[in-house]
């Protein structure tokens, strides 16, 4: 059975829900991009290489890759035609989007990319949604040139970060419901801690973990990630009680009233073919 990056535990929705998700994805990319670019550069990803964005979604990350590395051959790959449509439009608006840029429909379990053709494969917030991440990691190794880098950018729900004032008590039940629903769909919000062993099992060498932190005072971009409005679909599906949602909302309102700050943690886990 194919392992699609956009089936499994990620469902972007449609209509107004899709519009909201597209805005959230863009805000998410804007928040952590400076740190992600710094880590990727330190790992040796550079302009002029052949780079695959594996599971590009709406193109929020791919567009930033295109601007940062205008001479690279960039391939943006995703299984969702709906999201790819947004990625195509976004990349086509960039002056650098030319023959060096390809947007391709395909499944990470069987990517339509030539073997040994890529210097780097980057996959951002995708592996947490895959029912069989080990198989996908092993398959992606084939598209890398010898010495090529697979860099997986991910989170771990147990190492989410911290907030001041603390919101954890108000959000605990909502985050637990989100993790359980994702697990029911074949995903894993604790994937970051498992990735080093997973990459070693998939045949990668020189596996390393590079954590990074971002955040600060509440901005519209941060609010898009932290607002309890993200939990509303859980309530609609019966996964989260209205009482738990109200508890999260009260914690959020108190956090905003006190002009809180957050420090979020991300992880780049990588290995070489």
PDB file of C-alpha atoms in Angstrom:
ATOM      1  CA  UNK A   1       0.000   0.000   0.000  1.00  0.00           C
ATOM      2  CA  UNK A   2       1.298   3.449  -0.810  1.00  0.00           C
ATOM      3  CA  UNK A   3       2.245   5.770   2.018  1.00  0.00           C
ATOM      4  CA  UNK A   4       0.982   9.183   1.052  1.00  0.00           C
ATOM      5  CA  UNK A   5       2.211  12.236   2.904  1.00  0.00           C
ATOM      6  CA  UNK A   6      -1.222  13.821   2.617  1.00  0.00           C
ATOM      7  CA  UNK A   7      -3.259  10.863   3.702  1.00  0.00           C
ATOM      8  CA  UNK A   8      -2.544   9.364   7.061  1.00  0.00           C
ATOM      9  CA  UNK A   9      -2.986  11.841   9.890  1.00  0.00           C
ATOM     10  CA  UNK A  10      -2.898  15.129   7.946  1.00  0.00           C
ATOM     11  CA  UNK A  11      -6.146  16.429   6.491  1.00  0.00           C
ATOM     12  CA  UNK A  12      -5.979  20.100   5.426  1.00  0.00           C
ATOM     13  CA  UNK A  13      -9.760  20.439   5.012  1.00  0.00           C
ATOM     14  CA  UNK A  14     -11.594  22.392   2.358  1.00  0.00           C
ATOM     15  CA  UNK A  15     -13.351  25.714   1.889  1.00  0.00           C
ATOM     16  CA  UNK A  16     -12.938  28.089   4.822  1.00  0.00           C
ATOM     17  CA  UNK A  17     -11.074  25.413   6.784  1.00  0.00           C
ATOM     18  CA  UNK A  18      -8.513  25.103   3.988  1.00  0.00           C
ATOM     19  CA  UNK A  19      -8.087  28.877   3.797  1.00  0.00           C
ATOM     20  CA  UNK A  20      -7.398  28.981   7.520  1.00  0.00           C
ATOM     21  CA  UNK A  21      -4.927  26.114   7.262  1.00  0.00           C
ATOM     22  CA  UNK A  22      -3.059  27.813   4.410  1.00  0.00           C
ATOM     23  CA  UNK A  23      -2.707  30.940   6.535  1.00  0.00           C
ATOM     24  CA  UNK A  24      -1.489  28.857   9.477  1.00  0.00           C
ATOM     25  CA  UNK A  25       1.099  27.036   7.354  1.00  0.00           C
ATOM     26  CA  UNK A  26       2.481  30.304   6.062  1.00  0.00           C
ATOM     27  CA  UNK A  27       2.658  31.772   9.564  1.00  0.00           C
ATOM     28  CA  UNK A  28       4.324  28.586  10.799  1.00  0.00           C
ATOM     29  CA  UNK A  29       6.989  28.769   8.092  1.00  0.00           C
ATOM     30  CA  UNK A  30       7.655  32.444   8.767  1.00  0.00           C
ATOM     31  CA  UNK A  31       8.174  31.820  12.485  1.00  0.00           C
ATOM     32  CA  UNK A  32      10.892  29.198  12.323  1.00  0.00           C
ATOM     33  CA  UNK A  33      12.441  29.789   8.888  1.00  0.00           C
ATOM     34  CA  UNK A  34      15.442  31.882  10.065  1.00  0.00           C
ATOM     35  CA  UNK A  35      16.538  29.165  12.486  1.00  0.00           C
ATOM     36  CA  UNK A  36      15.833  26.347  10.037  1.00  0.00           C
ATOM     37  CA  UNK A  37      17.898  28.087   7.357  1.00  0.00           C
ATOM     38  CA  UNK A  38      20.749  28.575   9.810  1.00  0.00           C
ATOM     39  CA  UNK A  39      20.803  24.890  10.782  1.00  0.00           C
ATOM     40  CA  UNK A  40      20.500  23.650   7.189  1.00  0.00           C
ATOM     41  CA  UNK A  41      23.367  25.914   6.136  1.00  0.00           C
ATOM     42  CA  UNK A  42      25.527  24.620   8.979  1.00  0.00           C
ATOM     43  CA  UNK A  43      24.757  21.081   7.798  1.00  0.00           C
ATOM     44  CA  UNK A  44      26.131  21.908   4.344  1.00  0.00           C
ATOM     45  CA  UNK A  45      23.005  22.597   2.281  1.00  0.00           C
ATOM     46  CA  UNK A  46      23.954  25.432  -0.050  1.00  0.00           C
ATOM     47  CA  UNK A  47      23.031  27.273  -3.198  1.00  0.00           C
ATOM     48  CA  UNK A  48      23.606  25.428  -6.447  1.00  0.00           C
ATOM     49  CA  UNK A  49      22.657  21.990  -5.138  1.00  0.00           C
ATOM     50  CA  UNK A  50      19.781  19.794  -6.267  1.00  0.00           C
ATOM     51  CA  UNK A  51      17.220  19.969  -3.449  1.00  0.00           C
ATOM     52  CA  UNK A  52      13.982  18.027  -3.003  1.00  0.00           C
ATOM     53  CA  UNK A  53      11.272  19.435  -0.719  1.00  0.00           C
ATOM     54  CA  UNK A  54       9.607  16.135   0.150  1.00  0.00           C
ATOM     55  CA  UNK A  55       6.019  16.864   1.152  1.00  0.00           C
ATOM     56  CA  UNK A  56       5.980  20.541   0.169  1.00  0.00           C
ATOM     57  CA  UNK A  57       2.290  21.120   0.906  1.00  0.00           C
ATOM     58  CA  UNK A  58       1.247  24.682   0.117  1.00  0.00           C
ATOM     59  CA  UNK A  59       4.778  25.730  -0.829  1.00  0.00           C
ATOM     60  CA  UNK A  60       5.348  27.988   2.190  1.00  0.00           C
ATOM     61  CA  UNK A  61       8.725  26.354   2.883  1.00  0.00           C
ATOM     62  CA  UNK A  62       9.641  25.767  -0.774  1.00  0.00           C
ATOM     63  CA  UNK A  63       9.163  29.448  -1.581  1.00  0.00           C
ATOM     64  CA  UNK A  64      11.649  30.378   1.114  1.00  0.00           C
ATOM     65  CA  UNK A  65      14.097  27.771  -0.167  1.00  0.00           C
ATOM     66  CA  UNK A  66      13.755  29.241  -3.654  1.00  0.00           C
ATOM     67  CA  UNK A  67      14.610  32.749  -2.475  1.00  0.00           C
ATOM     68  CA  UNK A  68      17.486  31.615  -0.241  1.00  0.00           C
ATOM     69  CA  UNK A  69      19.091  29.417  -2.914  1.00  0.00           C
ATOM     70  CA  UNK A  70      18.234  30.920  -6.327  1.00  0.00           C
ATOM     71  CA  UNK A  71      20.772  28.788  -8.215  1.00  0.00           C
ATOM     72  CA  UNK A  72      19.622  25.465  -6.779  1.00  0.00           C
ATOM     73  CA  UNK A  73      17.553  22.962  -8.736  1.00  0.00           C
ATOM     74  CA  UNK A  74      14.487  22.769  -6.510  1.00  0.00           C
ATOM     75  CA  UNK A  75      11.866  20.050  -6.768  1.00  0.00           C
ATOM     76  CA  UNK A  76       8.708  20.497  -4.690  1.00  0.00           C
ATOM     77  CA  UNK A  77       6.852  17.201  -4.283  1.00  0.00           C
ATOM     78  CA  UNK A  78       3.494  16.458  -2.680  1.00  0.00           C
ATOM     79  CA  UNK A  79       0.645  13.976  -3.026  1.00  0.00           C
ATOM     80  CA  UNK A  80      -2.137  16.558  -2.679  1.00  0.00           C
ATOM     81  CA  UNK A  81      -3.143  18.251  -5.928  1.00  0.00           C
ATOM     82  CA  UNK A  82      -5.080  20.847  -3.953  1.00  0.00           C
ATOM     83  CA  UNK A  83      -2.037  21.897  -1.962  1.00  0.00           C
ATOM     84  CA  UNK A  84       0.227  21.612  -4.998  1.00  0.00           C
ATOM     85  CA  UNK A  85      -1.963  24.122  -6.810  1.00  0.00           C
ATOM     86  CA  UNK A  86      -1.143  26.661  -4.117  1.00  0.00           C
ATOM     87  CA  UNK A  87       2.539  25.704  -4.248  1.00  0.00           C
ATOM     88  CA  UNK A  88       2.637  26.195  -8.027  1.00  0.00           C
ATOM     89  CA  UNK A  89       1.041  29.611  -7.793  1.00  0.00           C
ATOM     90  CA  UNK A  90       3.322  30.680  -4.995  1.00  0.00           C
ATOM     91  CA  UNK A  91       6.500  29.585  -6.735  1.00  0.00           C
ATOM     92  CA  UNK A  92       5.431  31.026 -10.073  1.00  0.00           C
ATOM     93  CA  UNK A  93       5.160  34.474  -8.448  1.00  0.00           C
ATOM     94  CA  UNK A  94       8.873  34.447  -7.643  1.00  0.00           C
ATOM     95  CA  UNK A  95      11.250  35.847 -10.224  1.00  0.00           C
ATOM     96  CA  UNK A  96      13.586  32.942  -9.538  1.00  0.00           C
ATOM     97  CA  UNK A  97      10.911  30.372 -10.390  1.00  0.00           C
ATOM     98  CA  UNK A  98      12.138  29.208 -13.784  1.00  0.00           C
ATOM     99  CA  UNK A  99      13.609  26.054 -15.292  1.00  0.00           C
ATOM    100  CA  UNK A 100      15.368  25.401 -12.000  1.00  0.00           C
ATOM    101  CA  UNK A 101      12.041  24.869 -10.233  1.00  0.00           C
ATOM    102  CA  UNK A 102       9.748  21.858 -10.604  1.00  0.00           C
ATOM    103  CA  UNK A 103       6.488  21.198  -8.765  1.00  0.00           C
ATOM    104  CA  UNK A 104       5.647  17.512  -8.969  1.00  0.00           C
ATOM    105  CA  UNK A 105       2.691  15.406  -7.857  1.00  0.00           C
ATOM    106  CA  UNK A 106       3.761  12.161  -6.275  1.00  0.00           C
ATOM    107  CA  UNK A 107       3.886   9.930  -3.243  1.00  0.00           C
ATOM    108  CA  UNK A 108       6.896   9.736  -0.948  1.00  0.00           C
ATOM    109  CA  UNK A 109       6.520   5.967  -0.879  1.00  0.00           C
ATOM    110  CA  UNK A 110       7.324   5.961  -4.607  1.00  0.00           C
ATOM    111  CA  UNK A 111       8.587   9.444  -5.532  1.00  0.00           C
ATOM    112  CA  UNK A 112       8.803  10.289  -9.253  1.00  0.00           C
ATOM    113  CA  UNK A 113      12.394  11.467  -8.800  1.00  0.00           C
ATOM    114  CA  UNK A 114      15.418   9.812 -10.372  1.00  0.00           C
ATOM    115  CA  UNK A 115      17.638   7.739  -8.136  1.00  0.00           C
ATOM    116  CA  UNK A 116      20.927   9.366  -7.051  1.00  0.00           C
ATOM    117  CA  UNK A 117      19.778  12.756  -8.379  1.00  0.00           C
ATOM    118  CA  UNK A 118      19.539  14.901  -5.235  1.00  0.00           C
ATOM    119  CA  UNK A 119      22.171  16.526  -3.054  1.00  0.00           C
ATOM    120  CA  UNK A 120      19.674  17.168  -0.270  1.00  0.00           C
ATOM    121  CA  UNK A 121      16.184  15.975   0.615  1.00  0.00           C
ATOM    122  CA  UNK A 122      14.340  18.203   3.075  1.00  0.00           C
ATOM    123  CA  UNK A 123      11.089  17.132   4.708  1.00  0.00           C
ATOM    124  CA  UNK A 124       9.403  19.585   7.042  1.00  0.00           C
ATOM    125  CA  UNK A 125       6.620  18.544   9.446  1.00  0.00           C
ATOM    126  CA  UNK A 126       5.745  15.561   7.241  1.00  0.00           C
ATOM    127  CA  UNK A 127       7.171  12.511   9.022  1.00  0.00           C
ATOM    128  CA  UNK A 128       4.854  12.979  12.006  1.00  0.00           C
ATOM    129  CA  UNK A 129       1.948  12.211   9.664  1.00  0.00           C
ATOM    130  CA  UNK A 130       3.357   9.116   7.919  1.00  0.00           C
ATOM    131  CA  UNK A 131       1.938   5.676   8.771  1.00  0.00           C
ATOM    132  CA  UNK A 132       5.288   4.067   7.804  1.00  0.00           C
ATOM    133  CA  UNK A 133       8.073   6.638   8.228  1.00  0.00           C
ATOM    134  CA  UNK A 134      10.809   3.990   8.139  1.00  0.00           C
ATOM    135  CA  UNK A 135       9.797   2.827   4.660  1.00  0.00           C
ATOM    136  CA  UNK A 136       9.667   6.411   3.399  1.00  0.00           C
ATOM    137  CA  UNK A 137      13.088   7.247   4.845  1.00  0.00           C
ATOM    138  CA  UNK A 138      14.558   4.153   3.203  1.00  0.00           C
ATOM    139  CA  UNK A 139      12.968   5.029  -0.140  1.00  0.00           C
ATOM    140  CA  UNK A 140      14.191   8.627  -0.035  1.00  0.00           C
ATOM    141  CA  UNK A 141      17.751   7.399   0.484  1.00  0.00           C
ATOM    142  CA  UNK A 142      17.684   6.070  -3.079  1.00  0.00           C
ATOM    143  CA  UNK A 143      17.122   9.516  -4.606  1.00  0.00           C
ATOM    144  CA  UNK A 144      20.177  10.929  -2.810  1.00  0.00           C
ATOM    145  CA  UNK A 145      23.604  10.978  -4.340  1.00  0.00           C
ATOM    146  CA  UNK A 146      26.345   9.273  -2.301  1.00  0.00           C
ATOM    147  CA  UNK A 147      26.981  11.537   0.652  1.00  0.00           C
ATOM    148  CA  UNK A 148      23.695  13.362   0.100  1.00  0.00           C
ATOM    149  CA  UNK A 149      21.747  14.644   3.090  1.00  0.00           C
ATOM    150  CA  UNK A 150      18.249  13.809   4.325  1.00  0.00           C
ATOM    151  CA  UNK A 151      17.162  16.520   6.783  1.00  0.00           C
ATOM    152  CA  UNK A 152      13.846  16.012   8.578  1.00  0.00           C
ATOM    153  CA  UNK A 153      12.449  19.048  10.368  1.00  0.00           C
ATOM    154  CA  UNK A 154      10.059  17.978  13.110  1.00  0.00           C
ATOM    155  CA  UNK A 155       8.599  18.561  16.539  1.00  0.00           C
ATOM    156  CA  UNK A 156       8.071  16.429  19.606  1.00  0.00           C
ATOM    157  CA  UNK A 157       4.890  17.001  21.602  1.00  0.00           C
ATOM    158  CA  UNK A 158       6.700  16.061  24.797  1.00  0.00           C
ATOM    159  CA  UNK A 159       9.341  18.731  24.132  1.00  0.00           C
ATOM    160  CA  UNK A 160       7.056  21.396  22.739  1.00  0.00           C
ATOM    161  CA  UNK A 161       8.654  24.312  24.560  1.00  0.00           C
ATOM    162  CA  UNK A 162       7.515  26.593  27.305  1.00  0.00           C
ATOM    163  CA  UNK A 163       5.382  29.656  27.925  1.00  0.00           C
ATOM    164  CA  UNK A 164       5.493  32.464  30.467  1.00  0.00           C
ATOM    165  CA  UNK A 165       2.987  32.610  32.058  1.00  0.00           C
ATOM    166  CA  UNK A 166       2.569  28.848  31.902  1.00  0.00           C
ATOM    167  CA  UNK A 167      -0.398  27.583  29.856  1.00  0.00           C
ATOM    168  CA  UNK A 168       0.280  23.852  30.155  1.00  0.00           C
ATOM    169  CA  UNK A 169      -2.512  23.060  32.615  1.00  0.00           C
ATOM    170  CA  UNK A 170      -5.138  24.726  30.457  1.00  0.00           C
ATOM    171  CA  UNK A 171      -3.897  23.152  27.240  1.00  0.00           C
ATOM    172  CA  UNK A 172      -2.995  19.678  28.493  1.00  0.00           C
ATOM    173  CA  UNK A 173      -6.248  17.926  27.616  1.00  0.00           C
ATOM    174  CA  UNK A 174      -6.507  19.583  24.211  1.00  0.00           C
ATOM    175  CA  UNK A 175      -2.951  18.647  23.238  1.00  0.00           C
ATOM    176  CA  UNK A 176      -3.521  15.093  24.472  1.00  0.00           C
ATOM    177  CA  UNK A 177      -6.655  14.826  22.309  1.00  0.00           C
ATOM    178  CA  UNK A 178      -4.748  16.183  19.313  1.00  0.00           C
ATOM    179  CA  UNK A 179      -1.976  13.623  19.788  1.00  0.00           C
ATOM    180  CA  UNK A 180      -4.444  10.754  20.189  1.00  0.00           C
ATOM    181  CA  UNK A 181      -6.396  11.734  17.089  1.00  0.00           C
ATOM    182  CA  UNK A 182      -3.183  11.996  15.094  1.00  0.00           C
ATOM    183  CA  UNK A 183      -2.101   8.562  16.319  1.00  0.00           C
ATOM    184  CA  UNK A 184      -5.481   7.131  15.278  1.00  0.00           C
ATOM    185  CA  UNK A 185      -4.754   8.453  11.770  1.00  0.00           C
ATOM    186  CA  UNK A 186      -1.365   6.748  11.664  1.00  0.00           C
ATOM    187  CA  UNK A 187       0.702   9.754  12.775  1.00  0.00           C
ATOM    188  CA  UNK A 188       3.004  10.435  15.696  1.00  0.00           C
ATOM    189  CA  UNK A 189       3.375  13.834  17.391  1.00  0.00           C
ATOM    190  CA  UNK A 190       6.347  12.432  19.328  1.00  0.00           C
ATOM    191  CA  UNK A 191       8.231  11.523  16.144  1.00  0.00           C
ATOM    192  CA  UNK A 192      11.345  13.651  16.720  1.00  0.00           C
ATOM    193  CA  UNK A 193      12.657  11.428  19.508  1.00  0.00           C
ATOM    194  CA  UNK A 194      12.310   8.360  17.281  1.00  0.00           C
ATOM    195  CA  UNK A 195      13.926   9.787  14.162  1.00  0.00           C
ATOM    196  CA  UNK A 196      17.622   9.128  14.968  1.00  0.00           C
ATOM    197  CA  UNK A 197      17.027   5.400  15.408  1.00  0.00           C
ATOM    198  CA  UNK A 198      14.679   5.358  12.450  1.00  0.00           C
ATOM    199  CA  UNK A 199      17.281   6.899  10.122  1.00  0.00           C
ATOM    200  CA  UNK A 200      19.933   4.477  11.311  1.00  0.00           C
ATOM    201  CA  UNK A 201      17.556   1.581  10.664  1.00  0.00           C
ATOM    202  CA  UNK A 202      16.900   2.985   7.162  1.00  0.00           C
ATOM    203  CA  UNK A 203      20.613   2.804   6.339  1.00  0.00           C
ATOM    204  CA  UNK A 204      21.760   6.388   6.858  1.00  0.00           C
ATOM    205  CA  UNK A 205      25.156   7.217   8.331  1.00  0.00           C
ATOM    206  CA  UNK A 206      26.411  10.173  10.378  1.00  0.00           C
ATOM    207  CA  UNK A 207      22.970  10.668  11.949  1.00  0.00           C
ATOM    208  CA  UNK A 208      22.806  13.842  14.038  1.00  0.00           C
ATOM    209  CA  UNK A 209      20.160  15.918  15.832  1.00  0.00           C
ATOM    210  CA  UNK A 210      20.203  19.711  15.692  1.00  0.00           C
ATOM    211  CA  UNK A 211      17.655  21.382  18.010  1.00  0.00           C
ATOM    212  CA  UNK A 212      16.671  25.012  17.539  1.00  0.00           C
ATOM    213  CA  UNK A 213      14.481  27.462  19.433  1.00  0.00           C
ATOM    214  CA  UNK A 214      12.226  30.270  18.273  1.00  0.00           C
ATOM    215  CA  UNK A 215       9.313  32.326  19.567  1.00  0.00           C
ATOM    216  CA  UNK A 216       9.097  35.419  21.738  1.00  0.00           C
ATOM    217  CA  UNK A 217       6.252  37.825  22.348  1.00  0.00           C
ATOM    218  CA  UNK A 218       2.872  37.026  20.833  1.00  0.00           C
ATOM    219  CA  UNK A 219       2.591  38.113  17.208  1.00  0.00           C
ATOM    220  CA  UNK A 220      -0.141  37.260  14.690  1.00  0.00           C
ATOM    221  CA  UNK A 221       2.088  34.446  13.391  1.00  0.00           C
ATOM    222  CA  UNK A 222       2.542  32.967  16.858  1.00  0.00           C
ATOM    223  CA  UNK A 223      -1.126  33.407  17.659  1.00  0.00           C
ATOM    224  CA  UNK A 224      -2.000  31.355  14.565  1.00  0.00           C
ATOM    225  CA  UNK A 225      -0.035  28.441  16.051  1.00  0.00           C
ATOM    226  CA  UNK A 226      -1.088  28.761  19.687  1.00  0.00           C
ATOM    227  CA  UNK A 227      -4.671  29.983  19.627  1.00  0.00           C
ATOM    228  CA  UNK A 228      -7.220  27.438  20.923  1.00  0.00           C
ATOM    229  CA  UNK A 229      -9.145  27.966  17.691  1.00  0.00           C
ATOM    230  CA  UNK A 230      -6.947  25.144  16.396  1.00  0.00           C
ATOM    231  CA  UNK A 231      -8.844  22.815  18.752  1.00  0.00           C
ATOM    232  CA  UNK A 232     -12.306  23.729  17.448  1.00  0.00           C
ATOM    233  CA  UNK A 233     -12.324  20.900  14.857  1.00  0.00           C
ATOM    234  CA  UNK A 234     -11.580  18.432  17.664  1.00  0.00           C
ATOM    235  CA  UNK A 235     -14.688  19.623  19.477  1.00  0.00           C
ATOM    236  CA  UNK A 236     -16.754  19.331  16.294  1.00  0.00           C
ATOM    237  CA  UNK A 237     -15.565  15.746  15.818  1.00  0.00           C
ATOM    238  CA  UNK A 238     -16.250  14.823  19.435  1.00  0.00           C
ATOM    239  CA  UNK A 239     -12.569  14.210  20.217  1.00  0.00           C
ATOM    240  CA  UNK A 240     -12.369  17.072  22.700  1.00  0.00           C
ATOM    241  CA  UNK A 241     -15.017  18.122  25.211  1.00  0.00           C
ATOM    242  CA  UNK A 242     -16.405  21.632  25.180  1.00  0.00           C
ATOM    243  CA  UNK A 243     -15.283  21.952  28.801  1.00  0.00           C
ATOM    244  CA  UNK A 244     -11.683  21.184  27.851  1.00  0.00           C
ATOM    245  CA  UNK A 245     -11.878  23.642  24.969  1.00  0.00           C
ATOM    246  CA  UNK A 246     -13.178  26.338  27.326  1.00  0.00           C
ATOM    247  CA  UNK A 247     -10.306  25.605  29.710  1.00  0.00           C
ATOM    248  CA  UNK A 248      -7.764  26.088  26.929  1.00  0.00           C
ATOM    249  CA  UNK A 249      -9.498  29.262  25.785  1.00  0.00           C
ATOM    250  CA  UNK A 250      -9.413  30.713  29.314  1.00  0.00           C
ATOM    251  CA  UNK A 251      -5.690  29.936  29.598  1.00  0.00           C
ATOM    252  CA  UNK A 252      -5.087  31.618  26.247  1.00  0.00           C
ATOM    253  CA  UNK A 253      -7.001  34.745  27.216  1.00  0.00           C
ATOM    254  CA  UNK A 254      -5.060  35.007  30.463  1.00  0.00           C
ATOM    255  CA  UNK A 255      -1.808  34.509  28.558  1.00  0.00           C
ATOM    256  CA  UNK A 256      -2.670  37.294  26.130  1.00  0.00           C
ATOM    257  CA  UNK A 257      -3.824  39.616  28.906  1.00  0.00           C
ATOM    258  CA  UNK A 258      -0.461  39.249  30.613  1.00  0.00           C
ATOM    259  CA  UNK A 259       1.395  39.706  27.312  1.00  0.00           C
ATOM    260  CA  UNK A 260       3.017  36.309  27.550  1.00  0.00           C
ATOM    261  CA  UNK A 261       6.027  34.987  25.725  1.00  0.00           C
ATOM    262  CA  UNK A 262       6.811  31.531  24.365  1.00  0.00           C
ATOM    263  CA  UNK A 263       9.917  29.552  23.482  1.00  0.00           C
ATOM    264  CA  UNK A 264       9.217  26.748  21.025  1.00  0.00           C
ATOM    265  CA  UNK A 265      11.549  23.887  20.166  1.00  0.00           C
ATOM    266  CA  UNK A 266      12.119  22.317  16.781  1.00  0.00           C
ATOM    267  CA  UNK A 267      14.498  19.569  15.648  1.00  0.00           C
ATOM    268  CA  UNK A 268      16.435  18.888  12.482  1.00  0.00           C
ATOM    269  CA  UNK A 269      17.315  15.191  12.387  1.00  0.00           C
ATOM    270  CA  UNK A 270      19.558  14.252   9.495  1.00  0.00           C
ATOM    271  CA  UNK A 271      21.665  11.499   8.010  1.00  0.00           C
ATOM    272  CA  UNK A 272      23.730  10.875   4.907  1.00  0.00           C
ATOM    273  CA  UNK A 273      23.271   8.335   2.146  1.00  0.00           C
TER     274      UNK A 273
END
